[in-house]
mmCIF file of C-alpha atoms and ligand atoms in Angstrom:
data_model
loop_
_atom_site.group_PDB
_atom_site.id
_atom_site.type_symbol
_atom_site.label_atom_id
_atom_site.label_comp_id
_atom_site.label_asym_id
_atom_site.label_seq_id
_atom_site.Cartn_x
_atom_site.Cartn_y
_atom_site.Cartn_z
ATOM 1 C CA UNK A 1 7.391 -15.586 -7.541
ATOM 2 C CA UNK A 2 4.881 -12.974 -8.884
ATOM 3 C CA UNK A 3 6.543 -9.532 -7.710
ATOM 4 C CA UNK A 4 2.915 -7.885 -7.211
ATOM 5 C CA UNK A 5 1.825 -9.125 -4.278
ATOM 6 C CA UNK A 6 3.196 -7.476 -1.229
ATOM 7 C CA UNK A 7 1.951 -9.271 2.309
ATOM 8 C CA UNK A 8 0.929 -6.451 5.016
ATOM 9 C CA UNK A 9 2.377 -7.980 8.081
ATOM 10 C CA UNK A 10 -0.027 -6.629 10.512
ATOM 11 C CA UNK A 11 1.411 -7.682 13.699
ATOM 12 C CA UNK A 12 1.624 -6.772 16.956
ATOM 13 C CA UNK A 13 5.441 -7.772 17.471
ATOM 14 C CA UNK A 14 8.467 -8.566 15.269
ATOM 15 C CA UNK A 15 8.987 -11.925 16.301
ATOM 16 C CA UNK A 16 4.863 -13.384 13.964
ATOM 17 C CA UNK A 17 6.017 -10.929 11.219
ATOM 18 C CA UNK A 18 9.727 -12.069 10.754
ATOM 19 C CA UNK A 19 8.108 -15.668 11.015
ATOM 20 C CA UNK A 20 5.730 -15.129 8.308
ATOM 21 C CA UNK A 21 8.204 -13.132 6.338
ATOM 22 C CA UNK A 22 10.822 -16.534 6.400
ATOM 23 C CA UNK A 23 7.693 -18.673 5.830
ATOM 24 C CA UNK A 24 6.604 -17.209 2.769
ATOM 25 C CA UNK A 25 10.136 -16.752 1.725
ATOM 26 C CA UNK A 26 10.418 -17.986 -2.307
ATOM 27 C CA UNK A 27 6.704 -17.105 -2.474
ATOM 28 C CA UNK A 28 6.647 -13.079 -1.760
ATOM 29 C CA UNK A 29 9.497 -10.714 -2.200
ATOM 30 C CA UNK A 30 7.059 -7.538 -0.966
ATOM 31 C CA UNK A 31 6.509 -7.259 2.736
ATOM 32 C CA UNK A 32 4.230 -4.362 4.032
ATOM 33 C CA UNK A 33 5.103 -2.524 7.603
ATOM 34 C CA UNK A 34 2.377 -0.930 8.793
ATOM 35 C CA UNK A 35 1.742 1.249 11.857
ATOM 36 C CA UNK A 36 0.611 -1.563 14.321
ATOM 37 C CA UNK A 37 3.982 -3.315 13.252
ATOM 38 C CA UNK A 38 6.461 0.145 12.972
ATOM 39 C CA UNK A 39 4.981 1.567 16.525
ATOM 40 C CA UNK A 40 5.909 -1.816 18.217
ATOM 41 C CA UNK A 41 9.210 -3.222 16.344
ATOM 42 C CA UNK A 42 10.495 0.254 14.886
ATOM 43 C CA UNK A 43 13.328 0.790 11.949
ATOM 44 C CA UNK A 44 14.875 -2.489 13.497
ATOM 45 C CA UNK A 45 11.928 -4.301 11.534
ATOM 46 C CA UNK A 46 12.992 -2.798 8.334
ATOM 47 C CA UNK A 47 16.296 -3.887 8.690
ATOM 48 C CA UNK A 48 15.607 -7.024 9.477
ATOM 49 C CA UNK A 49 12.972 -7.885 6.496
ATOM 50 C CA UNK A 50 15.836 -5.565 4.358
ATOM 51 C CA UNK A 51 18.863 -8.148 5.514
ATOM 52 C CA UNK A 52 16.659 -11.280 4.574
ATOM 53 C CA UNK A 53 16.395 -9.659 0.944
ATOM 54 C CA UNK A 54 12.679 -8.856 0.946
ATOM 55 C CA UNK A 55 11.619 -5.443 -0.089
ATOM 56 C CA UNK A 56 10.191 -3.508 2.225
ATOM 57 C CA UNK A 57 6.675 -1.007 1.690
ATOM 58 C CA UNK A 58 6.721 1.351 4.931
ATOM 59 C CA UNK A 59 3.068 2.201 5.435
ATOM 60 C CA UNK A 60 3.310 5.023 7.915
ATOM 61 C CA UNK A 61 0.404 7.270 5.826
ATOM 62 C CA UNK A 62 2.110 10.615 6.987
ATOM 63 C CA UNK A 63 -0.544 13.524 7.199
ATOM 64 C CA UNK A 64 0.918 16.962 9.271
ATOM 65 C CA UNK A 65 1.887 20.200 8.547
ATOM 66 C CA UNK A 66 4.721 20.547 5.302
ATOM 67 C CA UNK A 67 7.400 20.900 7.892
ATOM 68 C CA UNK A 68 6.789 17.884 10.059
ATOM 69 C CA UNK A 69 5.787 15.616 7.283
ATOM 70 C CA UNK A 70 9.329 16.766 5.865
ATOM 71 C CA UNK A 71 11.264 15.420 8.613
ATOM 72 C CA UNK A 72 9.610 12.660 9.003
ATOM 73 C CA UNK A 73 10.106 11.925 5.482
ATOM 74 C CA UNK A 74 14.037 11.947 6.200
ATOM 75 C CA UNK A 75 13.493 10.044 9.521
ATOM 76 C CA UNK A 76 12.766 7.315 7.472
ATOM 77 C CA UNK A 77 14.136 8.194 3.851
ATOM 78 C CA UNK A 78 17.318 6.280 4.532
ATOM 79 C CA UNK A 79 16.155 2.932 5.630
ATOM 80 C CA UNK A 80 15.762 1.264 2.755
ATOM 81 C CA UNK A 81 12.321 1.029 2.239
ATOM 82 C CA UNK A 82 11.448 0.737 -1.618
ATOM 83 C CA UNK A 83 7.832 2.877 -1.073
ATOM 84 C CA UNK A 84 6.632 5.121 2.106
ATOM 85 C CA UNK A 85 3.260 6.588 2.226
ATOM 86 C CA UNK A 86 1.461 10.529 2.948
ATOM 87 C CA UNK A 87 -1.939 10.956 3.268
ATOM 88 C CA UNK A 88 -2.812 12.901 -0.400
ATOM 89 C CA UNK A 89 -5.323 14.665 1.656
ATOM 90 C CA UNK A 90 -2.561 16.819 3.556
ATOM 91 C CA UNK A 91 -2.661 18.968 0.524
ATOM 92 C CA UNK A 92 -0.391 20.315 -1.965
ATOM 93 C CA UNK A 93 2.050 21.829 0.729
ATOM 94 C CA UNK A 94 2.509 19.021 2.313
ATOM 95 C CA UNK A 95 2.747 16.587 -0.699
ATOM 96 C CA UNK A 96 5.799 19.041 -2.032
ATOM 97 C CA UNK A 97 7.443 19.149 1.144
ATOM 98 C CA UNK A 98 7.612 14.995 0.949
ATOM 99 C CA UNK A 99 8.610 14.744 -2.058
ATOM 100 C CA UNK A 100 11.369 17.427 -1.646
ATOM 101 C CA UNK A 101 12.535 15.763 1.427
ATOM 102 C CA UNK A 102 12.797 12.178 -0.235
ATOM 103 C CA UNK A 103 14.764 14.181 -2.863
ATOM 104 C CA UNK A 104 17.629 14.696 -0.320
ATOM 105 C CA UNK A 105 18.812 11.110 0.363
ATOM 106 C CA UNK A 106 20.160 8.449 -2.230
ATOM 107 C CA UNK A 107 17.883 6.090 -2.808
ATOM 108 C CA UNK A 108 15.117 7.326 -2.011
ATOM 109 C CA UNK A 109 11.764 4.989 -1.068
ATOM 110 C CA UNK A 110 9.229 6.081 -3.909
ATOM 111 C CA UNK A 111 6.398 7.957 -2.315
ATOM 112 C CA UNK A 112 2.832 6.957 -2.623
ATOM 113 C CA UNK A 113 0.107 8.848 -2.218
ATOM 114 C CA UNK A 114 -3.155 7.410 0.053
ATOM 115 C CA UNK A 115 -6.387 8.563 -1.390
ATOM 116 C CA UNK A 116 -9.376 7.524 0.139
ATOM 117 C CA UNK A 117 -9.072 4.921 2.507
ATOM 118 C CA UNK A 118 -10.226 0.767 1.546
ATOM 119 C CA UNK A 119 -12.298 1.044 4.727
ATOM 120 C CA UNK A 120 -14.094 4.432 3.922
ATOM 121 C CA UNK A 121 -17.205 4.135 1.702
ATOM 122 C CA UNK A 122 -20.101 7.111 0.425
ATOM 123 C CA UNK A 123 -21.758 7.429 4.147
ATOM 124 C CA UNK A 124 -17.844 6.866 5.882
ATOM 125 C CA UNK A 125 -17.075 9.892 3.694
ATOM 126 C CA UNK A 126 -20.554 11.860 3.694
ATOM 127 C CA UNK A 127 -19.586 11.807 7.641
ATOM 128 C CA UNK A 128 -16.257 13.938 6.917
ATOM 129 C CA UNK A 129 -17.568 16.271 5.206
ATOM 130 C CA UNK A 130 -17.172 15.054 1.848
ATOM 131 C CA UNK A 131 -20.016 14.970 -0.559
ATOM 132 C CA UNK A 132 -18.811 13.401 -3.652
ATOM 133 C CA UNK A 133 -18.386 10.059 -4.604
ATOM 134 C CA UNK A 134 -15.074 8.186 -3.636
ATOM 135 C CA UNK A 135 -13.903 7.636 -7.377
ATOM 136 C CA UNK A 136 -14.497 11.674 -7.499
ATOM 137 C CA UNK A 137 -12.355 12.010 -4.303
ATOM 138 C CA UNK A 138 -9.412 9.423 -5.386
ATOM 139 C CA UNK A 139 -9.073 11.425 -8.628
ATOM 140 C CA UNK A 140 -9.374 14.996 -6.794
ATOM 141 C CA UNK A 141 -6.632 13.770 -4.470
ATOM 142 C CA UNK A 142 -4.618 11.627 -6.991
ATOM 143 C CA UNK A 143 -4.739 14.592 -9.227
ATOM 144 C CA UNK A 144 -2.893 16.950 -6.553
ATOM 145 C CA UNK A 145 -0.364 14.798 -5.283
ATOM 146 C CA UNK A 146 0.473 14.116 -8.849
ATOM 147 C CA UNK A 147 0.685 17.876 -9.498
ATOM 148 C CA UNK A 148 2.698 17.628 -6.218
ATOM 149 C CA UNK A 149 5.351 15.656 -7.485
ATOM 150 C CA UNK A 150 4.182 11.983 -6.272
ATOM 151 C CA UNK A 151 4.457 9.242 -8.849
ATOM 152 C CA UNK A 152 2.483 6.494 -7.006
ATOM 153 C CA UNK A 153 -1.230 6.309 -5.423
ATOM 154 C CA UNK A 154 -3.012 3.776 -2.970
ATOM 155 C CA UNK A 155 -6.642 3.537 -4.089
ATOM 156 C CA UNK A 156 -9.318 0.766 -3.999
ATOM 157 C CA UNK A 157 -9.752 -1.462 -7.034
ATOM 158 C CA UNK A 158 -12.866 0.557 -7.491
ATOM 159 C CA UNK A 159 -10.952 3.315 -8.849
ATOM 160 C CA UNK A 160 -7.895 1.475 -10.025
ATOM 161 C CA UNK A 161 -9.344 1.453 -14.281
ATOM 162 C CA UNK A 162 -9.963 5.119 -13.672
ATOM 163 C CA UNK A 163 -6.313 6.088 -12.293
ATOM 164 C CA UNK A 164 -5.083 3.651 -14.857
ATOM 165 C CA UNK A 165 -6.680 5.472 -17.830
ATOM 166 C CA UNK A 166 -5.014 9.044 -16.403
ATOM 167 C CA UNK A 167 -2.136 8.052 -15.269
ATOM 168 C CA UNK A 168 -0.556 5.264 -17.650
ATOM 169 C CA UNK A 169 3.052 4.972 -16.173
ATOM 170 C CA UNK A 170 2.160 5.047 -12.473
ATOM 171 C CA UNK A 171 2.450 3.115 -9.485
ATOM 172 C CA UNK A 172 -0.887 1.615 -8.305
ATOM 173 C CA UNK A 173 -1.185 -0.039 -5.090
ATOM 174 C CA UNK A 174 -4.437 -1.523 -4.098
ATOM 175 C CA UNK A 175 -5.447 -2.821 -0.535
ATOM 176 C CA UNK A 176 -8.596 -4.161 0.176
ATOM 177 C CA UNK A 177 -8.087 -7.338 -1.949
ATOM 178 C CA UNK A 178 -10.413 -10.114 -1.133
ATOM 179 C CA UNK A 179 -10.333 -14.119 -3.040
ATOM 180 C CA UNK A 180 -13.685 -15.017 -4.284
ATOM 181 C CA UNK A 181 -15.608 -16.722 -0.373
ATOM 182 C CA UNK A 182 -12.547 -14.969 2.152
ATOM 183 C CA UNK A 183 -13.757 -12.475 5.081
ATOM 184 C CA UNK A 184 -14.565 -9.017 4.220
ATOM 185 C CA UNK A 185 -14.131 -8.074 8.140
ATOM 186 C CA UNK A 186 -13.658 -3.677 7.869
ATOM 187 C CA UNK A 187 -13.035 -3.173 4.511
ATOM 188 C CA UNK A 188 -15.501 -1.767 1.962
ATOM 189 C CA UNK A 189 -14.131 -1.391 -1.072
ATOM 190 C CA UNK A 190 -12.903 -4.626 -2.199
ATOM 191 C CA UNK A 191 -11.822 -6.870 -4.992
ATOM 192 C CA UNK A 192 -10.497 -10.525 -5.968
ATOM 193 C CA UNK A 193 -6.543 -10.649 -6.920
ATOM 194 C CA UNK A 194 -7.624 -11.133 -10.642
ATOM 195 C CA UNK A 195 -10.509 -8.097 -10.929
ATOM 196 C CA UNK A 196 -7.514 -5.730 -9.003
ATOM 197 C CA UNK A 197 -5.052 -6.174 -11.588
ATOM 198 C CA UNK A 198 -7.057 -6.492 -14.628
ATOM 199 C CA UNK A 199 -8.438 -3.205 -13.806
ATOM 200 C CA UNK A 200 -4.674 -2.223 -14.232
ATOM 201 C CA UNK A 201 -3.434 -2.697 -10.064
ATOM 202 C CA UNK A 202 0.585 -2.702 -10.288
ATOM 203 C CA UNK A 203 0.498 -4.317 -6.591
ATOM 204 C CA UNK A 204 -1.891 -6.146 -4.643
ATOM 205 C CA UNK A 205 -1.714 -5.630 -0.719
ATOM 206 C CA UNK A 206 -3.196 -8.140 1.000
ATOM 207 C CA UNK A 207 -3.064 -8.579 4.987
ATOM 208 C CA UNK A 208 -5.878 -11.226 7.015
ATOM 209 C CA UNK A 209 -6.600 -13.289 3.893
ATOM 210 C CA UNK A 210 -2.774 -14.558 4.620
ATOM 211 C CA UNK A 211 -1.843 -13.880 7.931
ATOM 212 C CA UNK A 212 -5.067 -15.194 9.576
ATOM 213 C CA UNK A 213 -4.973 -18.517 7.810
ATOM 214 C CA UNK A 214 -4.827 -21.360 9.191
ATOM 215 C CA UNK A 215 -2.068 -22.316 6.333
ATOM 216 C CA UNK A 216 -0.418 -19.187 5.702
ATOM 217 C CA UNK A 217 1.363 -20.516 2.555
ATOM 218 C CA UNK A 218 -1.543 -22.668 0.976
ATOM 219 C CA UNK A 219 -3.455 -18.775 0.826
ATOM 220 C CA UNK A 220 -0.178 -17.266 -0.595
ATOM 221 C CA UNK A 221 -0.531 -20.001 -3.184
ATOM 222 C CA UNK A 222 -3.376 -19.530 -4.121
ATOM 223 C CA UNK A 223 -3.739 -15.840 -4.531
ATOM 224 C CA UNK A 224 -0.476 -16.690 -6.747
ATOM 225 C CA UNK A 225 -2.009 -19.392 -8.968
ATOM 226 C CA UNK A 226 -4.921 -16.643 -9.691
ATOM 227 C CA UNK A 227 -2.573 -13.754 -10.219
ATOM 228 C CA UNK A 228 -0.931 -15.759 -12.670
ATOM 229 C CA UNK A 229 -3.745 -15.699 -14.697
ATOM 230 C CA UNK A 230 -3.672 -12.205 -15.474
ATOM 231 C CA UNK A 231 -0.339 -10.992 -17.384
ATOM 232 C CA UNK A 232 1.934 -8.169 -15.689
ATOM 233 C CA UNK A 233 1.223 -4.617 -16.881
ATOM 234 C CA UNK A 234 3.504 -3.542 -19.785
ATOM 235 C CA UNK A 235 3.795 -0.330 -19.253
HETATM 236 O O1 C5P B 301 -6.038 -7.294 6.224
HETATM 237 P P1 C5P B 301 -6.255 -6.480 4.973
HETATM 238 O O2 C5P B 301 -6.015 -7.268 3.701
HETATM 239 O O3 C5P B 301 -7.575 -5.751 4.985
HETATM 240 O O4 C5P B 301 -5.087 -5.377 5.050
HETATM 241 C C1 C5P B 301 -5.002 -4.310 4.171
HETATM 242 C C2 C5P B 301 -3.802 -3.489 4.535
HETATM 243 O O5 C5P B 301 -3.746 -2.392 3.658
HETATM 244 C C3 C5P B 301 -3.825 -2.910 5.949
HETATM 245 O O6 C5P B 301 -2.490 -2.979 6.430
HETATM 246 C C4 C5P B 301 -4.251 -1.474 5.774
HETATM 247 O O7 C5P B 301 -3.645 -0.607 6.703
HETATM 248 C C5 C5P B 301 -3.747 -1.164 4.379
HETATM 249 N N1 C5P B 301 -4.453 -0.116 3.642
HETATM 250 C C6 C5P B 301 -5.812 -0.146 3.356
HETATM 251 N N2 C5P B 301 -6.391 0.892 2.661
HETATM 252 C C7 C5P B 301 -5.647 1.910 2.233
HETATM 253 C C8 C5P B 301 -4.274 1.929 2.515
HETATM 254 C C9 C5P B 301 -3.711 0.899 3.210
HETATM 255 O O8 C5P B 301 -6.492 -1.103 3.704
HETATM 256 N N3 C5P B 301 -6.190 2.870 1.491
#
């Protein structure tokens, strides 16, 4: 089992999730809840991936003022979840108050900061009001939340040999991970399995490749075979 990939289990009910969860059970320990799947199913979901011995990566991408984001954080903090995202662009404030709020519980999920969206590219940003480049952005916003206290980012692969080179011992989570001929569908910023984590990627996330194919566990297995090829980080 290669420990980097975590499956986003973007479903609209528990019932397809828990089945893909058991069916890819040996292959994947990492399991991805996302809003479409948390909104429907709830902490129950988390429990139940938790009591089959998966890990669990809560993807709620919290951005809102210090105070809410706070509670939120310990809404959630005790569930079990191994990593929860907030938005790095709710700013400093609100990157402390997470961070001091996953502080409070044991075992706290390690927070991970979301940069700039897989699915935004130069004109997606340009349209926000941002006039830099996205590698410019990921660094700005990697660079606070790190200041913040975070410890973990989710970027693109684009950015991944960047974050890499400044920040040697952190977490790296990249979405947006497409094999060599799959569907690009709304994502922009994309990579194959191997290009992600030779650029230095400590997980791949990877959602439709998997859960829209028509053999769920043939994909799985071959992402695997073509992970294998690169060797886990050392540091
Ligand atoms: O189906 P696909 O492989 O595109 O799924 C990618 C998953 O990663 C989705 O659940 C999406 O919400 C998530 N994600 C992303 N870009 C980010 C953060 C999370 O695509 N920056």
């Amino acid at each position: 089992m290669d420990q980097r990939l975590i499956v986003a289990l973007d479903y609209p009910s528990a019932p397809p999730a828990l089945a893909l969860a058991d069916q890819l059970k040996g292959l994947c320990r990492w399991f991805k809840v996302g809003l479409e799947l948390y909104l429907v199913a709830g902490n129950a979901i988390v429990h139940e991936l938790r009591s089959r011995g998966f890990s669990v990566f809560l993807d709620l991408k919290l951005h809102d003022i210090p105070n809410t984001v706070a509670g939120a954080v310990r809404s959630v903090a005790a569930l079990g979840a191994e990593l929860l995202t907030v938005h790095a662009a709710g700013g400093p404030a609100m990157l402390e108050a997470a961070v001091e709020a996953a502080d409070c519980v044991p075992n706290p999920p390690q927070l991970l900061a979301v940069t700039v969206l897989t699915s935004m590219d130069q004109l997606q940003l340009a349209a926000i009001g941002i006039d830099h480049s996205p590698e410019n952005q990921v660094l700005r916003l990697a660079d606070t939340a790190s200041a913040a206290g975070i410890t973990g980012f989710v970027a693109s692969a684009e950015e991944v040999a960047a974050l890499r080179q400044r920040y040697p011992a952190f977490t790296l989570v990249i979405p947006g991970i497409r094999p060599a001929g799959a569907q690009v569908s709304d994502q922009k910023r994309i990579a194959t399995p191997a290009a992600a984590l030779s650029a230095g990627a400590s997980f791949l996330v990877i959602g439709r490749p998997i859960t829209q194919a028509s053999d769920p566990a043939a994909a799985t297995q071959a992402i695997l075979d073509e992970m294998q090829r690169v060797p886990a980080l050392t540091a």
